[in-house]
Coordinates of C-alpha atoms in Angstrom, one line a residue:
M220 CA 8.7 211.6 -63.1
Y221 CA 6.1 208.9 -63.6
E222 CA 5.0 208.8 -67.4
R223 CA 2.2 206.6 -68.8
D224 CA 1.0 207.7 -72.2
Q225 CA -1.3 204.8 -72.9
L226 CA -4.6 203.4 -71.7
F227 CA -5.4 199.9 -70.4
I228 CA -8.3 198.7 -72.3
D229 CA -9.2 195.2 -73.4
G230 CA -6.3 193.6 -71.7
K231 CA -3.5 195.6 -73.5
W232 CA -2.0 199.2 -73.4
T233 CA -3.3 201.3 -76.2
A234 CA -2.9 204.7 -77.5
P235 CA -5.7 207.3 -76.4
E236 CA -8.1 209.0 -78.7
S237 CA -6.2 212.2 -78.1
P238 CA -2.2 211.4 -77.7
D239 CA -1.5 215.1 -76.9
A240 CA -3.8 215.3 -74.0
A241 CA -2.7 214.3 -70.5
I242 CA -3.4 214.6 -67.0
S243 CA -0.6 216.4 -65.0
V244 CA -0.1 215.2 -61.5
I245 CA 1.2 217.8 -59.0
S246 CA 2.8 217.1 -55.8
P247 CA 0.7 218.7 -52.8
H248 CA 4.0 219.0 -51.0
S249 CA 6.4 220.5 -53.5
E250 CA 3.7 221.9 -55.9
Q251 CA 5.8 220.5 -58.7
V252 CA 4.5 218.2 -61.5
I253 CA 5.6 214.6 -60.6
G254 CA 3.9 212.6 -63.5
H255 CA 1.7 212.6 -66.4
A256 CA -0.9 210.0 -67.6
A257 CA -3.1 209.7 -70.6
I258 CA -6.6 210.9 -70.4
A259 CA -9.5 208.9 -71.8
G260 CA -11.8 210.7 -74.5
P261 CA -15.3 209.7 -75.5
A262 CA -14.2 207.1 -78.0
D263 CA -11.9 205.5 -75.3
V264 CA -14.7 205.2 -72.8
N265 CA -16.8 203.4 -75.5
R266 CA -14.0 201.2 -76.2
A267 CA -13.5 200.3 -72.7
V268 CA -17.2 199.7 -72.1
E269 CA -17.4 197.5 -75.4
A270 CA -14.4 195.4 -74.1
A271 CA -16.1 194.9 -70.8
R272 CA -19.3 194.0 -72.3
A273 CA -17.6 191.5 -74.8
A274 CA -15.7 190.0 -71.7
F275 CA -19.0 189.5 -69.9
D276 CA -21.2 188.6 -72.7
S277 CA -19.0 186.1 -74.6
G278 CA -15.7 185.7 -72.6
P279 CA -14.9 183.0 -70.1
W280 CA -14.8 185.0 -66.9
P281 CA -18.4 184.9 -65.8
H282 CA -18.6 181.2 -66.7
M283 CA -15.7 180.1 -64.6
Q284 CA -16.1 178.3 -61.5
P285 CA -15.8 180.4 -58.5
A286 CA -12.6 178.6 -57.4
E287 CA -11.2 179.6 -60.8
R288 CA -11.9 183.2 -60.2
I289 CA -10.6 183.0 -56.7
E290 CA -7.3 181.6 -57.9
A291 CA -6.9 184.5 -60.5
V292 CA -7.6 187.2 -58.0
N293 CA -5.3 185.6 -55.4
R294 CA -2.7 185.6 -58.3
L295 CA -3.4 189.4 -58.6
A296 CA -3.1 189.8 -54.8
G297 CA 0.5 188.1 -55.0
I298 CA 1.8 190.6 -57.5
Y299 CA 0.0 193.4 -55.8
K300 CA 2.2 192.3 -52.6
E301 CA 5.3 192.6 -54.6
R302 CA 4.7 196.1 -55.8
R303 CA 3.4 197.4 -52.3
A304 CA 6.5 199.6 -51.7
D305 CA 6.1 201.2 -55.1
M306 CA 2.4 201.7 -54.5
A307 CA 2.8 203.4 -51.3
A308 CA 5.5 205.9 -52.5
L309 CA 3.5 206.7 -55.4
I310 CA 0.3 207.4 -53.5
S311 CA 2.1 209.4 -51.0
A312 CA 3.8 211.6 -53.8
E313 CA 0.6 212.2 -55.7
I314 CA -2.0 212.9 -53.0
G315 CA 0.3 213.9 -49.9
A316 CA -0.6 211.0 -47.6
P317 CA 2.3 210.6 -45.0
I318 CA 4.3 207.6 -46.1
S319 CA 3.5 205.7 -42.8
F320 CA 0.0 206.0 -43.3
A321 CA 0.3 205.1 -47.1
K322 CA 2.0 201.9 -46.1
M323 CA -0.5 201.1 -43.7
A324 CA -3.8 202.2 -44.9
Q325 CA -3.3 203.0 -48.5
V326 CA -1.6 199.7 -49.5
R327 CA -1.5 197.1 -46.7
L328 CA -5.2 197.4 -46.2
P329 CA -6.2 197.1 -49.8
L330 CA -3.9 193.8 -50.0
T331 CA -5.6 192.6 -46.9
M332 CA -8.8 193.3 -48.6
L333 CA -8.0 191.4 -51.7
Q334 CA -7.0 188.3 -49.7
A335 CA -10.0 188.6 -47.5
F336 CA -12.3 188.8 -50.3
C337 CA -10.9 185.7 -51.8
A338 CA -11.6 183.9 -48.6
F339 CA -15.2 185.3 -48.4
A340 CA -15.8 184.1 -52.1
G341 CA -14.5 180.6 -50.9
D342 CA -17.3 180.4 -48.3
Y343 CA -20.0 182.3 -50.4
H344 CA -23.3 180.5 -51.2
W345 CA -23.2 180.7 -54.9
Q346 CA -26.0 178.2 -55.1
Q347 CA -28.4 176.9 -52.5
E348 CA -31.7 175.0 -52.4
R349 CA -34.7 175.9 -50.4
P350 CA -38.1 174.3 -49.8
G351 CA -40.9 175.9 -51.9
L352 CA -44.5 176.3 -50.7
Y353 CA -45.8 174.0 -53.4
G354 CA -43.7 171.1 -52.2
K355 CA -40.9 171.4 -54.6
N356 CA -37.3 172.5 -54.1
I357 CA -36.3 176.0 -55.4
R358 CA -32.6 176.5 -56.6
I359 CA -31.4 180.0 -56.0
V360 CA -28.3 180.8 -58.2
K361 CA -26.1 184.0 -57.6
Q362 CA -25.3 185.3 -60.9
P363 CA -22.9 188.3 -61.8
V364 CA -24.7 191.5 -62.4
G365 CA -22.7 192.3 -65.5
V366 CA -20.5 195.2 -66.4
V367 CA -19.7 197.4 -63.5
A368 CA -18.6 201.1 -63.6
A369 CA -16.4 201.8 -60.6
V370 CA -15.7 205.4 -59.8
V371 CA -13.4 206.1 -57.1
P372 CA -12.2 209.3 -55.5
W373 CA -8.4 210.4 -54.6
N374 CA -8.5 210.3 -50.8
M375 CA -8.2 206.4 -50.3
P376 CA -7.6 205.5 -53.9
Q377 CA -6.4 201.9 -53.7
F378 CA -8.7 200.9 -50.8
L379 CA -11.8 202.1 -52.5
T380 CA -10.7 200.6 -55.8
V381 CA -10.1 197.1 -54.3
T382 CA -13.3 197.2 -52.3
K383 CA -15.2 197.5 -55.7
V384 CA -13.1 195.7 -58.2
A385 CA -12.1 192.6 -56.0
P386 CA -15.8 191.5 -55.2
A387 CA -17.1 192.5 -58.8
L388 CA -14.4 190.3 -60.4
L389 CA -15.0 187.3 -57.8
A390 CA -18.7 187.5 -58.6
G391 CA -17.9 187.2 -62.3
C392 CA -18.5 190.8 -63.6
S393 CA -16.2 192.8 -65.8
V394 CA -15.1 196.2 -64.7
V395 CA -14.4 199.7 -66.0
L396 CA -12.5 201.7 -63.4
K397 CA -12.5 205.5 -63.5
P398 CA -9.8 206.7 -61.1
A399 CA -9.8 210.5 -59.9
P400 CA -7.3 212.7 -61.9
E401 CA -5.5 213.4 -58.6
S402 CA -4.7 209.9 -58.0
V403 CA -4.4 208.5 -61.5
L404 CA -0.7 207.3 -61.2
D405 CA -1.6 204.5 -58.7
A406 CA -4.4 203.6 -60.9
Q407 CA -2.1 203.1 -63.8
L408 CA 0.3 201.0 -61.5
L409 CA -2.8 198.8 -60.6
A410 CA -3.4 198.4 -64.2
E411 CA 0.1 197.2 -64.7
I412 CA -0.5 194.7 -61.8
V413 CA -3.7 193.5 -63.5
A414 CA -1.8 193.0 -66.9
A415 CA 0.8 190.9 -65.1
A416 CA -1.9 188.7 -63.4
D417 CA -3.1 187.6 -66.9
L418 CA -6.8 188.0 -66.5
P419 CA -8.8 187.5 -69.6
P420 CA -9.0 190.6 -71.9
G421 CA -11.6 193.2 -71.0
V422 CA -12.2 192.0 -67.7
V423 CA -10.5 195.2 -66.0
N424 CA -10.3 198.3 -68.1
V425 CA -9.1 201.8 -66.8
V426 CA -10.4 205.2 -68.2
P427 CA -8.7 208.1 -66.3
G428 CA -10.3 211.6 -66.5
G429 CA -12.5 214.2 -65.1
R430 CA -16.2 214.7 -64.5
D431 CA -17.0 214.2 -68.3
V432 CA -15.5 210.8 -68.4
G433 CA -17.4 209.7 -65.1
E434 CA -20.7 211.2 -66.6
Q435 CA -20.4 209.3 -69.8
L436 CA -19.3 206.0 -68.0
V437 CA -22.2 205.9 -65.6
S438 CA -24.7 206.8 -68.2
H439 CA -23.4 204.3 -70.8
T440 CA -26.0 201.8 -72.0
G441 CA -23.5 199.0 -71.9
V442 CA -23.0 199.4 -68.0
D443 CA -25.1 197.3 -65.7
K444 CA -24.2 198.7 -62.3
V445 CA -22.3 201.7 -61.1
S446 CA -20.4 201.7 -57.7
F447 CA -19.6 205.2 -56.8
T448 CA -17.6 206.8 -53.9
G449 CA -17.5 210.4 -53.8
S450 CA -19.5 213.6 -52.6
T451 CA -23.2 213.7 -51.8
A452 CA -23.8 216.3 -54.6
A453 CA -22.1 214.1 -57.2
G454 CA -23.8 211.0 -55.8
R455 CA -27.2 212.5 -56.5
E456 CA -26.2 212.9 -60.2
V457 CA -25.0 209.3 -60.4
A458 CA -28.2 208.2 -58.8
R459 CA -30.2 210.1 -61.3
A460 CA -28.2 208.8 -64.4
C461 CA -28.6 205.2 -63.0
A462 CA -32.3 205.6 -62.5
A463 CA -32.7 206.8 -66.1
G464 CA -31.0 203.7 -67.3
L465 CA -32.5 201.3 -64.7
K466 CA -29.0 200.5 -63.5
Q467 CA -28.2 199.2 -60.2
A468 CA -26.2 201.5 -58.0
S469 CA -24.3 201.6 -54.8
L470 CA -23.3 205.1 -53.5
E471 CA -20.9 205.6 -50.6
L472 CA -21.1 209.4 -50.0
G473 CA -20.1 212.0 -47.6
G474 CA -20.2 212.1 -43.8
K475 CA -20.1 214.4 -40.7
S476 CA -19.7 211.7 -38.2
A477 CA -20.0 212.5 -34.3
A478 CA -18.0 211.2 -31.6
I479 CA -20.0 211.0 -28.5
V480 CA -17.9 211.4 -25.4
L481 CA -19.7 210.2 -22.3
D482 CA -19.1 211.6 -18.8
D483 CA -17.2 208.4 -17.7
A484 CA -14.7 208.6 -20.5
D485 CA -11.0 209.3 -19.9
P486 CA -9.9 212.4 -21.6
A487 CA -6.5 211.4 -22.6
A488 CA -7.6 208.0 -23.9
T489 CA -10.4 209.7 -25.9
A490 CA -8.2 212.3 -27.3
A491 CA -5.7 209.6 -28.7
G492 CA -8.6 207.7 -30.2
I493 CA -10.3 210.7 -31.7
Q494 CA -6.7 211.8 -33.0
M495 CA -6.4 208.4 -35.0
A496 CA -10.0 208.5 -36.2
S497 CA -10.3 212.0 -37.3
L498 CA -7.0 213.3 -38.4
A499 CA -5.7 210.4 -40.4
N500 CA -5.0 211.2 -44.0
S501 CA -5.1 215.0 -42.9
G502 CA -8.7 214.5 -42.1
Q503 CA -9.5 213.7 -45.7
V504 CA -11.6 210.5 -44.8
C505 CA -15.3 210.2 -45.2
N506 CA -15.9 208.6 -42.0
A507 CA -13.7 210.9 -39.9
L508 CA -15.0 212.0 -36.5
S509 CA -15.4 215.7 -37.2
R510 CA -18.1 216.5 -34.4
I511 CA -16.8 215.9 -31.0
L512 CA -19.7 215.9 -28.5
V513 CA -18.5 216.3 -24.8
P514 CA -20.5 216.7 -21.6
E515 CA -20.8 220.3 -20.5
D516 CA -19.4 219.8 -16.9
R517 CA -16.2 218.3 -18.3
K518 CA -15.8 220.3 -21.5
G519 CA -12.5 221.9 -20.4
A520 CA -10.8 218.6 -19.7
F521 CA -11.7 217.2 -23.0
V522 CA -10.9 220.3 -24.9
D523 CA -7.5 220.6 -23.2
A524 CA -6.7 216.9 -24.0
L525 CA -7.7 217.2 -27.7
A526 CA -5.7 220.3 -28.2
A527 CA -2.5 218.7 -26.6
A528 CA -3.0 215.7 -28.9
M529 CA -3.3 217.9 -31.9
E530 CA -0.6 220.2 -31.1
S531 CA 1.8 217.3 -30.7
M532 CA 1.4 215.9 -34.3
T533 CA 4.1 216.4 -36.7
V534 CA 3.2 218.3 -39.9
G535 CA 5.4 218.3 -43.0
D536 CA 6.9 216.5 -45.8
P537 CA 4.8 213.3 -46.5
S538 CA 7.8 211.2 -47.4
D539 CA 9.1 211.7 -43.9
P540 CA 8.4 208.7 -41.8
N541 CA 7.9 210.8 -38.9
T542 CA 5.1 212.9 -40.5
Q543 CA 1.7 212.5 -39.1
I544 CA 0.0 215.2 -41.0
G545 CA 0.7 215.9 -44.8
P546 CA -0.6 218.6 -47.2
L547 CA -4.1 218.5 -48.5
V548 CA -4.6 216.9 -52.0
A549 CA -4.9 220.2 -54.0
Q550 CA -4.7 224.0 -53.6
R551 CA -8.6 224.2 -54.0
Q552 CA -9.0 221.6 -51.1
Q553 CA -6.7 223.9 -49.0
E554 CA -8.6 227.1 -49.9
R555 CA -11.8 225.3 -49.1
V556 CA -10.7 224.1 -45.7
R557 CA -9.4 227.6 -44.7
G558 CA -12.8 229.0 -45.7
Y559 CA -14.4 226.8 -43.2
I560 CA -11.9 227.9 -40.7
E561 CA -12.8 231.6 -41.3
S562 CA -16.4 230.6 -41.1
G563 CA -16.1 228.9 -37.7
R564 CA -14.4 232.1 -36.4
S565 CA -17.1 234.5 -37.8
E566 CA -20.0 232.3 -36.5
G567 CA -18.6 232.6 -33.1
A568 CA -16.8 229.3 -32.4
R569 CA -13.8 229.6 -30.2
L570 CA -10.4 228.8 -32.1
V571 CA -8.5 226.7 -29.5
T572 CA -5.5 225.6 -31.8
G573 CA -4.4 225.7 -35.3
G574 CA -6.0 228.3 -37.8
A575 CA -5.8 229.2 -41.6
E576 CA -2.0 230.1 -41.4
M577 CA 0.7 227.9 -42.9
P578 CA 2.4 225.6 -40.4
D579 CA 5.6 226.8 -39.1
G580 CA 8.6 225.9 -41.3
L581 CA 6.7 225.4 -44.3
D582 CA 6.7 227.8 -47.3
T583 CA 5.3 225.6 -50.1
G584 CA 2.7 222.9 -50.2
W585 CA -1.1 222.9 -49.6
Y586 CA -1.0 222.5 -45.7
V587 CA -3.6 223.3 -43.1
R588 CA -2.6 223.2 -39.5
P589 CA -4.6 220.8 -37.3
T590 CA -7.3 223.0 -36.0
L591 CA -9.7 222.6 -33.1
F592 CA -12.8 224.7 -32.3
A593 CA -14.7 224.7 -29.2
D594 CA -17.9 226.4 -27.9
A595 CA -19.6 225.6 -31.2
H596 CA -23.2 224.8 -31.9
N597 CA -24.6 222.2 -34.1
D598 CA -26.3 224.8 -36.5
M599 CA -22.8 226.3 -37.7
R600 CA -21.4 225.3 -40.9
I601 CA -18.3 223.7 -39.4
A602 CA -20.9 221.4 -37.6
R603 CA -23.0 220.7 -40.5
E604 CA -20.9 220.5 -43.6
E605 CA -18.2 218.0 -44.6
I606 CA -15.0 219.9 -44.3
F607 CA -12.6 217.0 -45.5
G608 CA -9.7 218.4 -43.8
P609 CA -7.8 218.5 -40.3
V610 CA -10.4 220.5 -38.6
L611 CA -12.6 219.2 -35.5
T612 CA -15.5 221.0 -33.8
V613 CA -16.3 220.3 -30.2
I614 CA -20.0 220.9 -29.0
S615 CA -21.0 220.3 -25.6
Y616 CA -24.3 218.9 -24.2
R617 CA -26.2 218.7 -20.9
D618 CA -27.2 214.9 -20.9
E619 CA -27.2 211.8 -22.9
D620 CA -30.4 212.4 -24.5
E621 CA -29.2 215.7 -25.8
A622 CA -25.9 214.2 -27.1
L623 CA -28.0 211.6 -29.1
R624 CA -30.1 214.4 -30.4
I625 CA -27.2 216.3 -31.6
A626 CA -25.4 213.2 -33.2
N627 CA -28.6 212.4 -35.1
D628 CA -29.2 216.0 -36.1
S629 CA -27.3 215.7 -39.4
E630 CA -28.2 215.0 -43.0
Y631 CA -25.4 212.3 -42.8
G632 CA -25.3 208.9 -41.5
L633 CA -21.9 207.3 -42.4
A634 CA -20.3 206.5 -39.1
G635 CA -19.9 207.5 -35.5
S636 CA -18.4 206.6 -32.2
V637 CA -19.0 206.6 -28.5
F638 CA -16.1 207.0 -25.8
T639 CA -17.1 205.4 -22.5
S640 CA -15.7 203.2 -19.6
D641 CA -18.8 201.1 -19.7
V642 CA -18.9 199.1 -23.1
E643 CA -22.5 198.0 -22.7
R644 CA -23.4 201.6 -22.3
G645 CA -21.5 202.2 -25.4
Y646 CA -23.6 199.5 -27.3
D647 CA -26.7 201.2 -26.1
V648 CA -25.6 204.6 -27.4
A649 CA -24.7 202.8 -30.8
A650 CA -28.2 201.4 -31.2
R651 CA -29.7 204.8 -30.9
V652 CA -27.5 206.6 -33.5
R653 CA -28.6 206.3 -37.0
S654 CA -25.5 205.5 -38.9
G655 CA -24.3 202.8 -41.1
T656 CA -21.2 202.1 -39.0
F657 CA -20.2 202.8 -35.5
G658 CA -17.3 202.4 -33.1
V659 CA -17.0 201.9 -29.3
N660 CA -13.9 203.6 -27.8
E661 CA -12.5 204.0 -31.5
G662 CA -13.4 205.3 -34.7
Y663 CA -15.0 202.8 -36.8
I664 CA -12.4 200.3 -38.2
M665 CA -12.6 199.1 -41.8
D666 CA -12.7 195.4 -40.9
P667 CA -12.9 193.3 -44.0
A668 CA -15.5 191.1 -42.6
A669 CA -18.0 193.9 -41.7
P670 CA -20.1 195.6 -44.3
F671 CA -19.5 199.3 -44.8
G672 CA -21.9 202.1 -46.0
G673 CA -24.2 204.8 -44.9
V674 CA -27.8 205.9 -44.5
K675 CA -29.4 209.2 -45.1
N676 CA -27.3 211.5 -47.4
S677 CA -24.3 209.2 -47.0
G678 CA -25.6 206.9 -49.5
Y679 CA -26.8 203.2 -49.9
G680 CA -25.5 199.8 -50.6
R681 CA -22.7 198.1 -48.7
E682 CA -19.1 197.1 -49.4
L683 CA -16.9 194.7 -47.6
G684 CA -17.8 191.4 -46.0
M685 CA -20.0 188.9 -47.6
E686 CA -22.5 191.7 -48.4
G687 CA -19.6 193.2 -50.7
I688 CA -20.1 190.3 -52.9
D689 CA -23.9 190.3 -52.7
S690 CA -23.6 193.8 -54.2
Y691 CA -22.4 192.5 -57.5
T692 CA -24.8 189.6 -57.9
V693 CA -28.4 189.1 -58.9
S694 CA -30.4 186.2 -57.5
Q695 CA -31.9 183.7 -60.1
S696 CA -34.6 181.5 -58.9
I697 CA -35.2 178.0 -60.6
S698 CA -38.0 175.9 -60.3
T699 CA -38.4 172.4 -61.8
A700 CA -41.6 170.6 -63.0
G701 CA -41.7 166.7 -62.7
P702 CA -41.2 164.1 -60.3

């Protein structure tokens, strides 16, 4: 049982506005309460923003040399590394991520991101000179954008937190982090790590809570920028709030990414790549490949290979190192995904494997069996809406042009992939798909050096890479009169 009855605000642990109110975290596997955390009230959100505002307006952090901030974030990364086993176990317990995946993607990847951003900040052009058209040099200085509200969901909590907080800190911003209620425990552990890193007071603050906390935070007049990851519907509300306050915003939203399997691809290799890119974290990943486009004349071979790969996956207790598919994060999510499975069947898609029933040998937990539909059409709900679970939909096409038309026939544009034996052909396909990221013979990998983000209803703005630091800066232009 993990208990944290205080909030991390202004560099210290303090009592919340309502000490008797708390977030209860329930294990998706056992359906039992595994921890409690304090919940922020309106006064707590105000205190957190005021602390961040003071840290930015009158504190030392934004005026430090970049090298000093890099040293501080590197110090934080060192403490994070020491706590990575605790972090992985906590994330696995609270959201049901298989422990092997939690160690790799939920903890090792965020640590890599922390270290990588420090390296990027060392090479970043914080100041540069350029010739002006009037014969004088112009100095361009990258200044921190100000107080950042970082709002993250539950599915990849530390990764999504680090990709916002690390570049914001390195740019000289102060941050108010709002974690999701389902993953509040790992956010509190991160606050412990921040406290141990001895950053200046108010530079990082954490306000756990539900939608009301998020709404207050993103509309707060003391916030200069909002970085939000979540659903497209929620992203629209965030965008409206930011527009009303003329705040900068970065939105990383939903996806319905297509894997285009060309006629020269190998079925077994393709199935293995899609298995990793589509079903990691039980399919609860925004850039998961959930629409599988296969050539009509080879449809049977690809469907059979996908079914075999999915049926081979071990479903069960997320604490077991052999588990590949854990439970979904909450009962509402289980019910949502089961609803999509029933929708697919009622609309006429063929259920190849899986289904809405509990996996064999499991009586408790919010599980959904890895499910594959074939003979589907792109106008079905299972092909158009983000399911956020272990459900894949196979759609056949007659030629490459039709495959591209189907891939682009989506309101989303976050990611995509092509599988082919000809890499140059893969690059050509990638250039004709409208998405922010793309993979050739793999799902898009979250490389720290590459900007990540979407187009269309998948949002705007970029995280990771040098562009991830750009997102937390504003350019100040300075011209000088005189000789």
